[in-house]
Short mmCIF file of C-alpha atoms and ligand atoms in Angstrom, two decimals:
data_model
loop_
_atom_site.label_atom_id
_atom_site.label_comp_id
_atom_site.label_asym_id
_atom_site.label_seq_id
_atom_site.Cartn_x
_atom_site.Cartn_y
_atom_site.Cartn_z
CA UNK A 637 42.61 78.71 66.85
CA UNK A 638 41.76 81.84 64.57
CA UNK A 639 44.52 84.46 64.26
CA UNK A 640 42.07 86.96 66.24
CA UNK A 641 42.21 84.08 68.91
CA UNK A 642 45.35 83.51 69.29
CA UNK A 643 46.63 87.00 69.11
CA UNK A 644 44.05 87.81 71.98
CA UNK A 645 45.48 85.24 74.10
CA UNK A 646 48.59 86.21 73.29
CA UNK A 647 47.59 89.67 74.92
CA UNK A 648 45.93 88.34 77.26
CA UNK A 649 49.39 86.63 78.45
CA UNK A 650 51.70 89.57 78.02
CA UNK A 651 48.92 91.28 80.31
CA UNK A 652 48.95 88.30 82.83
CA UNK A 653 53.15 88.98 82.88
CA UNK A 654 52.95 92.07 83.21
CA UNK A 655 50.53 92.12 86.47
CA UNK A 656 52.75 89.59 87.96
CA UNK A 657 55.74 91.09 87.26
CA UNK A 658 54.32 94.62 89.05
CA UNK A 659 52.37 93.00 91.95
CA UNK A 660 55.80 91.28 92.78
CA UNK A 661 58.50 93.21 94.85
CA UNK A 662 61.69 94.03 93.38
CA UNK A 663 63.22 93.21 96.35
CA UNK A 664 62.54 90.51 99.41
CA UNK A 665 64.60 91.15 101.96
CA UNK A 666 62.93 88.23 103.87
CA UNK A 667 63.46 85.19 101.03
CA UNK A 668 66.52 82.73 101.30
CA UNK A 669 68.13 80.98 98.51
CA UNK A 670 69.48 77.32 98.23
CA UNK A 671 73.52 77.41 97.83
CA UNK A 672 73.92 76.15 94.18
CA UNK A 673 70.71 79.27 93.46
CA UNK A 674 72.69 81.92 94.08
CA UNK A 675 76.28 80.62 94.68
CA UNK A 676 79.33 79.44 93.25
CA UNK A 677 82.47 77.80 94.72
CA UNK A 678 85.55 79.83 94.71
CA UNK A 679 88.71 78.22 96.09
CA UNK A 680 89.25 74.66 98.69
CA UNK A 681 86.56 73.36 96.38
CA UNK A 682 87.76 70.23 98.45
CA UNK A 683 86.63 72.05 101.89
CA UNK A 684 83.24 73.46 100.64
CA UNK A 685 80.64 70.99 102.29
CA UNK A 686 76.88 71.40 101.30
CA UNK A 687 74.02 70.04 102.92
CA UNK A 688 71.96 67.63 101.31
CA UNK A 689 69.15 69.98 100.73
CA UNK A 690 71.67 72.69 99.60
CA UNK A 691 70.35 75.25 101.94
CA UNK A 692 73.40 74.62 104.53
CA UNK A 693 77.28 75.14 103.80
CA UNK A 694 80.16 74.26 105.53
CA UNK A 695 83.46 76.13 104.92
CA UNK A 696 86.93 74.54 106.24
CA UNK A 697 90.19 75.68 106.79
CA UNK A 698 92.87 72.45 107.37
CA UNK A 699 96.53 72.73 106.43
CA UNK A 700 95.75 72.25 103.00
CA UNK A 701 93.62 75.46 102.50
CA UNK A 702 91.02 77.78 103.31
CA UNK A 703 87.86 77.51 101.21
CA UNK A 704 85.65 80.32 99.80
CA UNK A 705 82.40 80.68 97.94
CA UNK A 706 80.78 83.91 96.10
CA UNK A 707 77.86 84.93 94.18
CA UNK A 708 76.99 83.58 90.93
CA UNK A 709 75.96 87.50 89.80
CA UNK A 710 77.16 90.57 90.42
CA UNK A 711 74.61 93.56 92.22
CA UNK A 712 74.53 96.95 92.39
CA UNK A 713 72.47 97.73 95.79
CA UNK A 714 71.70 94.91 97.92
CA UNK A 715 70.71 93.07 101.23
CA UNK A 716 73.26 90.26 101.94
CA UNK A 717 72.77 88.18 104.64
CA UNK A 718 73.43 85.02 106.57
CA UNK A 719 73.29 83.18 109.51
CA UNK A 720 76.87 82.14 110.64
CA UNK A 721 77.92 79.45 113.16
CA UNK A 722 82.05 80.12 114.09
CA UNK A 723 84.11 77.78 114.71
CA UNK A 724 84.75 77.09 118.63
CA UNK A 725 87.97 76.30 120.39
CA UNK A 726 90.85 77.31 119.72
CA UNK A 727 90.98 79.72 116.59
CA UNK A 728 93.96 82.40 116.98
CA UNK A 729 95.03 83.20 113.57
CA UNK A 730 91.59 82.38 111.77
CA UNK A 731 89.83 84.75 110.00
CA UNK A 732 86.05 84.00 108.73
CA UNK A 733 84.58 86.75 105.98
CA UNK A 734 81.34 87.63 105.02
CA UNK A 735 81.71 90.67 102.25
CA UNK A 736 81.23 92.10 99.09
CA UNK A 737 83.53 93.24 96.79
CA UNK A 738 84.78 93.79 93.07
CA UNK A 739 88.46 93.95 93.71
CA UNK A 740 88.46 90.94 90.74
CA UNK A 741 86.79 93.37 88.48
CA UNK A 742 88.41 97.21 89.14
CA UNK A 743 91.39 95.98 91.22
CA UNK A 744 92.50 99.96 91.13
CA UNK A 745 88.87 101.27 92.31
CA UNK A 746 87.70 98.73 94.27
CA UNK A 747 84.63 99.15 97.12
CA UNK A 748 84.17 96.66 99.50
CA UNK A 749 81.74 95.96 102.89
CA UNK A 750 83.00 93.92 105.52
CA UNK A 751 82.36 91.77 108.29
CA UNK A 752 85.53 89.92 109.19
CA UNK A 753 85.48 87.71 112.05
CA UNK A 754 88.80 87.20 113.82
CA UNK A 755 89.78 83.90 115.63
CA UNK A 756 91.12 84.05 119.24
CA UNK A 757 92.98 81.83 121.66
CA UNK A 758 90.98 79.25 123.63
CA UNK A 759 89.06 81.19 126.36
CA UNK A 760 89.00 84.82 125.21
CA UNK A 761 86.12 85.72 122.42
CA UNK A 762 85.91 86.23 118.56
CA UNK A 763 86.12 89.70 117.63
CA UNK A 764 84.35 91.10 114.60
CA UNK A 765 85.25 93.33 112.24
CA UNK A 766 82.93 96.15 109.70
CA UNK A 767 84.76 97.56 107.03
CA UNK A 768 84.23 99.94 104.05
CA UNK A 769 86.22 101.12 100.90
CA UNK A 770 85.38 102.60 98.10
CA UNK A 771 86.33 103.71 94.73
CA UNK A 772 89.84 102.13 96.23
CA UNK A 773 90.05 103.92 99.10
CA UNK A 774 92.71 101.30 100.83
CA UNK A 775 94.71 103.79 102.83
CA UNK A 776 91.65 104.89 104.52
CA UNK A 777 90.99 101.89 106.44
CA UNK A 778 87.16 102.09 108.04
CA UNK A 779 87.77 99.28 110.52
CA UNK A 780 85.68 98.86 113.57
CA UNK A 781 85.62 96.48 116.09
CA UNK A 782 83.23 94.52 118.57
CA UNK A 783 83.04 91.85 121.01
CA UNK A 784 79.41 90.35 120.53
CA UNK A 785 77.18 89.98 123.02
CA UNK A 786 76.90 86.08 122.83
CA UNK A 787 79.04 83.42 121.81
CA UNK A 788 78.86 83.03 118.24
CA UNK A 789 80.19 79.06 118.12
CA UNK A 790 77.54 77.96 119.77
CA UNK A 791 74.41 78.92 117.77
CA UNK A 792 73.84 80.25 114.44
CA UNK A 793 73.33 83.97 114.13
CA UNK A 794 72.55 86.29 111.62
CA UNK A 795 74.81 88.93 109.69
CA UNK A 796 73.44 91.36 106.83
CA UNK A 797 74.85 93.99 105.18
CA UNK A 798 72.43 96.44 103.77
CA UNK A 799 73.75 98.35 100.65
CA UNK A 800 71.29 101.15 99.35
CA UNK A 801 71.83 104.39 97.35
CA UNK A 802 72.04 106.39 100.43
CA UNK A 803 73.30 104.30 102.99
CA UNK A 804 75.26 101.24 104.42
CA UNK A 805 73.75 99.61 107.25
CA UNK A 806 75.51 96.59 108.74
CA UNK A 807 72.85 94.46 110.84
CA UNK A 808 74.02 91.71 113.76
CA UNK A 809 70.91 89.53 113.94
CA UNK A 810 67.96 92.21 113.85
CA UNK A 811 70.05 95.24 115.35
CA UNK A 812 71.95 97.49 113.17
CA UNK A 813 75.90 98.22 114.86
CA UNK A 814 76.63 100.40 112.07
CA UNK A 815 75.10 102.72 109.93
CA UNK A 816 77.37 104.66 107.53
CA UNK A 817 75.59 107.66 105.46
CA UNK A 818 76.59 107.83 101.66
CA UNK A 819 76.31 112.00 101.88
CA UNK A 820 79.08 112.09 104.76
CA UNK A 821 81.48 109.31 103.32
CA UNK A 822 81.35 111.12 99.90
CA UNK A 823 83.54 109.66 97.07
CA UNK A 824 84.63 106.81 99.49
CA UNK A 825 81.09 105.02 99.40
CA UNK A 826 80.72 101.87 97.35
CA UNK A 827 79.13 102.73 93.73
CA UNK A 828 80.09 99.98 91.44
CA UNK A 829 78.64 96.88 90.97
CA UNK A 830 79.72 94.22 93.72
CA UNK A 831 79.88 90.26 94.20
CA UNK A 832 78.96 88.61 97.77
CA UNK A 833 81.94 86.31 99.14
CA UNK A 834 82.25 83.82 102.21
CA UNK A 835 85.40 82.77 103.06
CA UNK A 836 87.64 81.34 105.45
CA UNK A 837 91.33 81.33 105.61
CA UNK A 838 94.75 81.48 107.76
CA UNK A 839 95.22 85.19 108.90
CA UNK A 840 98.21 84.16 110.67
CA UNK A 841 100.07 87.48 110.32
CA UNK A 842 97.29 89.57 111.83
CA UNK A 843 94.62 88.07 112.87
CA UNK A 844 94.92 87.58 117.11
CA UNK A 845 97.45 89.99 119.07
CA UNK A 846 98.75 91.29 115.88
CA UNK A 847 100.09 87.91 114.44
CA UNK A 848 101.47 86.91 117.90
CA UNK A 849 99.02 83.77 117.93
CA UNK A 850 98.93 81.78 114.61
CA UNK A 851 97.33 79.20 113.63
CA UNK A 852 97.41 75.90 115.33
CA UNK A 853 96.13 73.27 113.20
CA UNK A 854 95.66 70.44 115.87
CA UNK A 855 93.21 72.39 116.49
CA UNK A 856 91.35 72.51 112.58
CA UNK A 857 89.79 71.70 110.64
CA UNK A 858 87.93 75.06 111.27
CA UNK A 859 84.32 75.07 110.33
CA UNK A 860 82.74 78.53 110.01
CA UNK A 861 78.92 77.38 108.80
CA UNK A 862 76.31 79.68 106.47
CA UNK A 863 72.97 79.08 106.39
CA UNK A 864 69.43 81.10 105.59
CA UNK A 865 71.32 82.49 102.58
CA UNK A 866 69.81 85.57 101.49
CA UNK A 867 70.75 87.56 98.03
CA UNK A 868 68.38 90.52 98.02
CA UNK A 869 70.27 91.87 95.30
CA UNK A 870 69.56 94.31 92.15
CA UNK A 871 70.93 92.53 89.80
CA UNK A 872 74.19 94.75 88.16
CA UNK A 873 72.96 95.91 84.53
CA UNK A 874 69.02 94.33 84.52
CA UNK A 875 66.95 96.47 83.24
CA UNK A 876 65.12 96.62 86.63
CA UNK A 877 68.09 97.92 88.20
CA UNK A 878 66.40 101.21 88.93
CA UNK A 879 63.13 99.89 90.36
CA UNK A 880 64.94 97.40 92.90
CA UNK A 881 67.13 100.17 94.02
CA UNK A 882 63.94 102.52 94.72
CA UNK A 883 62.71 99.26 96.52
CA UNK A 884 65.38 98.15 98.35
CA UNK A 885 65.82 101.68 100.22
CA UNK A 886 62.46 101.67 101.00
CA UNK A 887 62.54 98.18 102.51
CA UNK A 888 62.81 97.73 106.23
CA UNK A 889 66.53 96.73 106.35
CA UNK A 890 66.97 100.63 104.95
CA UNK A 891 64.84 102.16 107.14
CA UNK A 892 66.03 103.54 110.64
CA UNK A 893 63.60 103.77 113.15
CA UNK A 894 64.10 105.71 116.37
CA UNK A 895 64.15 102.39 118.25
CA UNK A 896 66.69 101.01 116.18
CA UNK A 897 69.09 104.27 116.19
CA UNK A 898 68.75 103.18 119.99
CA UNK A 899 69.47 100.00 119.57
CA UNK A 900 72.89 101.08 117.53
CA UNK A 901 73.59 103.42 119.96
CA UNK A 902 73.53 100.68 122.92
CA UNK A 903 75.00 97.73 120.99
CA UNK A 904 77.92 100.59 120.32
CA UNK A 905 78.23 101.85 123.37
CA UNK A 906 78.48 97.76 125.33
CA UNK A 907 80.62 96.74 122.58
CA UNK A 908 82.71 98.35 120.43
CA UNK A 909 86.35 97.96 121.33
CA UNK A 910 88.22 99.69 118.15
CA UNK A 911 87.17 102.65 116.48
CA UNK A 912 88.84 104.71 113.18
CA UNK A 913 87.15 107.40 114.35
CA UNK A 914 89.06 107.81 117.79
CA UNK A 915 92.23 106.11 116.26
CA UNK A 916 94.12 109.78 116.50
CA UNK A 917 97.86 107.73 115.87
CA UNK A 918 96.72 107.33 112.53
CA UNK A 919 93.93 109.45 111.40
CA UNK A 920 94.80 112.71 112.70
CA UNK A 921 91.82 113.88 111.27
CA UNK A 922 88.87 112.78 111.64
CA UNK A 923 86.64 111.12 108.89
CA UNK A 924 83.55 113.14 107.64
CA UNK A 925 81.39 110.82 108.26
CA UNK A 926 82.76 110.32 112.21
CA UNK A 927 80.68 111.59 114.96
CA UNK A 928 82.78 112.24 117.65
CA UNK A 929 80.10 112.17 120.42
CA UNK A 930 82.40 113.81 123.85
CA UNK A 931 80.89 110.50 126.45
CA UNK A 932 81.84 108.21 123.94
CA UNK A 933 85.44 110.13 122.85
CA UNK A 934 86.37 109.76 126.58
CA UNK A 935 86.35 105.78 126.52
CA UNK A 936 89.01 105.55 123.16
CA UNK A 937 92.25 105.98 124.03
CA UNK A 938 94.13 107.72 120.98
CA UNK A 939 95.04 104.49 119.52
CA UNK A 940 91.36 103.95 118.90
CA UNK A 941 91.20 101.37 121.51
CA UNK A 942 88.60 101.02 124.02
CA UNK A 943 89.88 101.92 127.57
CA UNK A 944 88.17 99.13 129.66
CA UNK A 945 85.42 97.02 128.71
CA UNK A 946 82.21 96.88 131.00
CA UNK A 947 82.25 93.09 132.37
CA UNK A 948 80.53 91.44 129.69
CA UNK A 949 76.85 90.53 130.51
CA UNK A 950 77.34 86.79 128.87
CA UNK A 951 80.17 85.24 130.66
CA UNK A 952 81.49 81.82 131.19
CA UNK A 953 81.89 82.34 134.62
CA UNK A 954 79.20 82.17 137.42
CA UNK A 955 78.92 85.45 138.81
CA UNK A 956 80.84 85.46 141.97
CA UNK A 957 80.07 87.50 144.98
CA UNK A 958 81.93 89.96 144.59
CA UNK A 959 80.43 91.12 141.24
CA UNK A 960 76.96 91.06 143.21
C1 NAG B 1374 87.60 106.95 91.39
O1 NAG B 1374 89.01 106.94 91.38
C2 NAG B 1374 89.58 107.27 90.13
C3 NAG B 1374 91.07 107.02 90.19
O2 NAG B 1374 91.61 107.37 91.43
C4 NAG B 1374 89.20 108.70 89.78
O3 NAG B 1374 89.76 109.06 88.52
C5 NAG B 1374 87.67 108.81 89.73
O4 NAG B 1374 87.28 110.14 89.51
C6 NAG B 1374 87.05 108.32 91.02
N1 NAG B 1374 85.61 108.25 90.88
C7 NAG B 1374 84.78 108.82 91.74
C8 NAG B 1374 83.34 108.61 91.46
O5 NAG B 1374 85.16 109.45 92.69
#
């Protein structure tokens, strides 16, 4: 090939890159990743179980240990996502996490978003947990909690954690339960570059009644399951950074539509049983980012605790004729 050749299709490749490169989005929201694409083991390497196509893990907890996996790279902005299958039975004391964090990194200034699932006696439902800290914002615990509206041992469903410039939206299978607004929650709002972790492991001291239910382990191992992995990430320090994070709040995850505010707002309103925001006892004032709606004030007691649920509309029971 002449030099003119060769340095044409040399352009001619650099152009071909560079179309390909465009035409692709920073960010899919909708791909999933294989485990060993996007994951590394981090502790019970013994307990970590993959499926044979790598697109399934198991995570145990047995008296030996808990077991824990996290992302191979480190993002700033995100969707994190995955569809969960908790372990059934009898699980006081167990705690299941789905999170990102970079307490390794700036233990002083860590942020952190949460789901945290917490293990009950036999009979009475997993409760989960959303969480946020930022810039190390530990004494100004975020927690909220819900009952979900199906049993979660039974099937695999799906829970994502949207992380954009402006906004934290935490998604239980395509409805969002909590949407927390960078401009309100100010210097406490994630802003460093975080890892995604999975992990399972003996919350003995806190998990169920306040530690009053620990773990038994004739009842383990305990299997919490991840599959249709999905590490929309902008990748911490790429020189794309800025161009996924434009993307990413663009992308549907970030964007809330009237009939998903309603669909918060009901989810909310069925089943949250804990709020910071009504918790009085401890934060006697309120958060910025809190909006203490009256209706919904009237249903916390100050502890933050619901009053009384409404029956739950997916019971074990057979409705009885009284309920009628
Ligand atoms: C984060 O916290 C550190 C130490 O408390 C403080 O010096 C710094 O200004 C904070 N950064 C932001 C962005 O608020």
């Amino acid at each position: 090939m002449s030099r003119l050749a060769s340095a044409l299709l040399a352009l001619a490749t650099a152009a071909a890159v560079a179309v390909a490169v465009a035409a692709r989005p920073a960010v899919d929201v909708t791909a999933t990743v294989a485990f060993g694409e996007g994951y590394t083991p981090l502790f019970g390497f013994d307990n970590i179980l993959r499926s044979a196509d790598d697109r399934t893990v198991s995570l145990l907890l047995d008296r030996t240990t808990g077991s824990g996996f996290i992302s191979s790279a480190m993002y700033q902005h995100g969707f994190f996502s995955a569809s969960i299958k908790l372990p059934s039975d009898y699980t006081a004391g167990v705690v299941v996490a789905f999170y990102t964090s970079n307490g390794d990194v700036f233990p002083k200034t860590h942020d952190e978003l949460d789901f945290e699932f917490l293990g009950n006696i036999r009979g009475k439902p997993w409760r989960m947990q959303t969480n946020m800290y930022g810039n190390g914002s530990v004494s100004r615990g975020r927690e909220e909690r819900y009952v979900l509206p199906f049993d979660p041992t039974t099937e695999f469903h799906r829970y994502s954690i949207l992380w954009a410039r402006d906004a934290v939206v935490f998604y239980v299978d395509d409805v969002p339960v909590r949407h927390l607004r960078h401009a309100r929650a100010g210097r406490d709002f994630p802003a460093k570059p975080m890892s995604l972790y999975a992990t399972v492991w003996d919350a003995s001291n806190w998990a169920t009644s306040g530690g009053r239910y620990r773990v038994d382990y004739h009842y383990g191992p305990f299997v919490a399951s991840f599959t249709d992995l999905a590490l929309a990430g902008c990748r911490a320090s790429s020189p794309t950074e800025e161009g996924c994070a434009d993307a990413l709040a663009a992308s549907d995850p970030a964007v809330m539509t009237l009939a998903k505010q309603q669909a918060m707002r009901q989810f909310r309103e069925r089943n949250m049983v804990y709020s910071y925001c009504y918790d009085t006892r401890r934060y006697p004032v309120p958060f910025p980012e809190c909006d203490l709606v009256e209706s919904e004030r009237s249903r916390f007691k100050d502890s933050g605790h619901r009053l009384a649920l409404r029956r739950r509309r997916v019971g074990r029971r057979p409705p009885n004729k009284a309920d009628m």
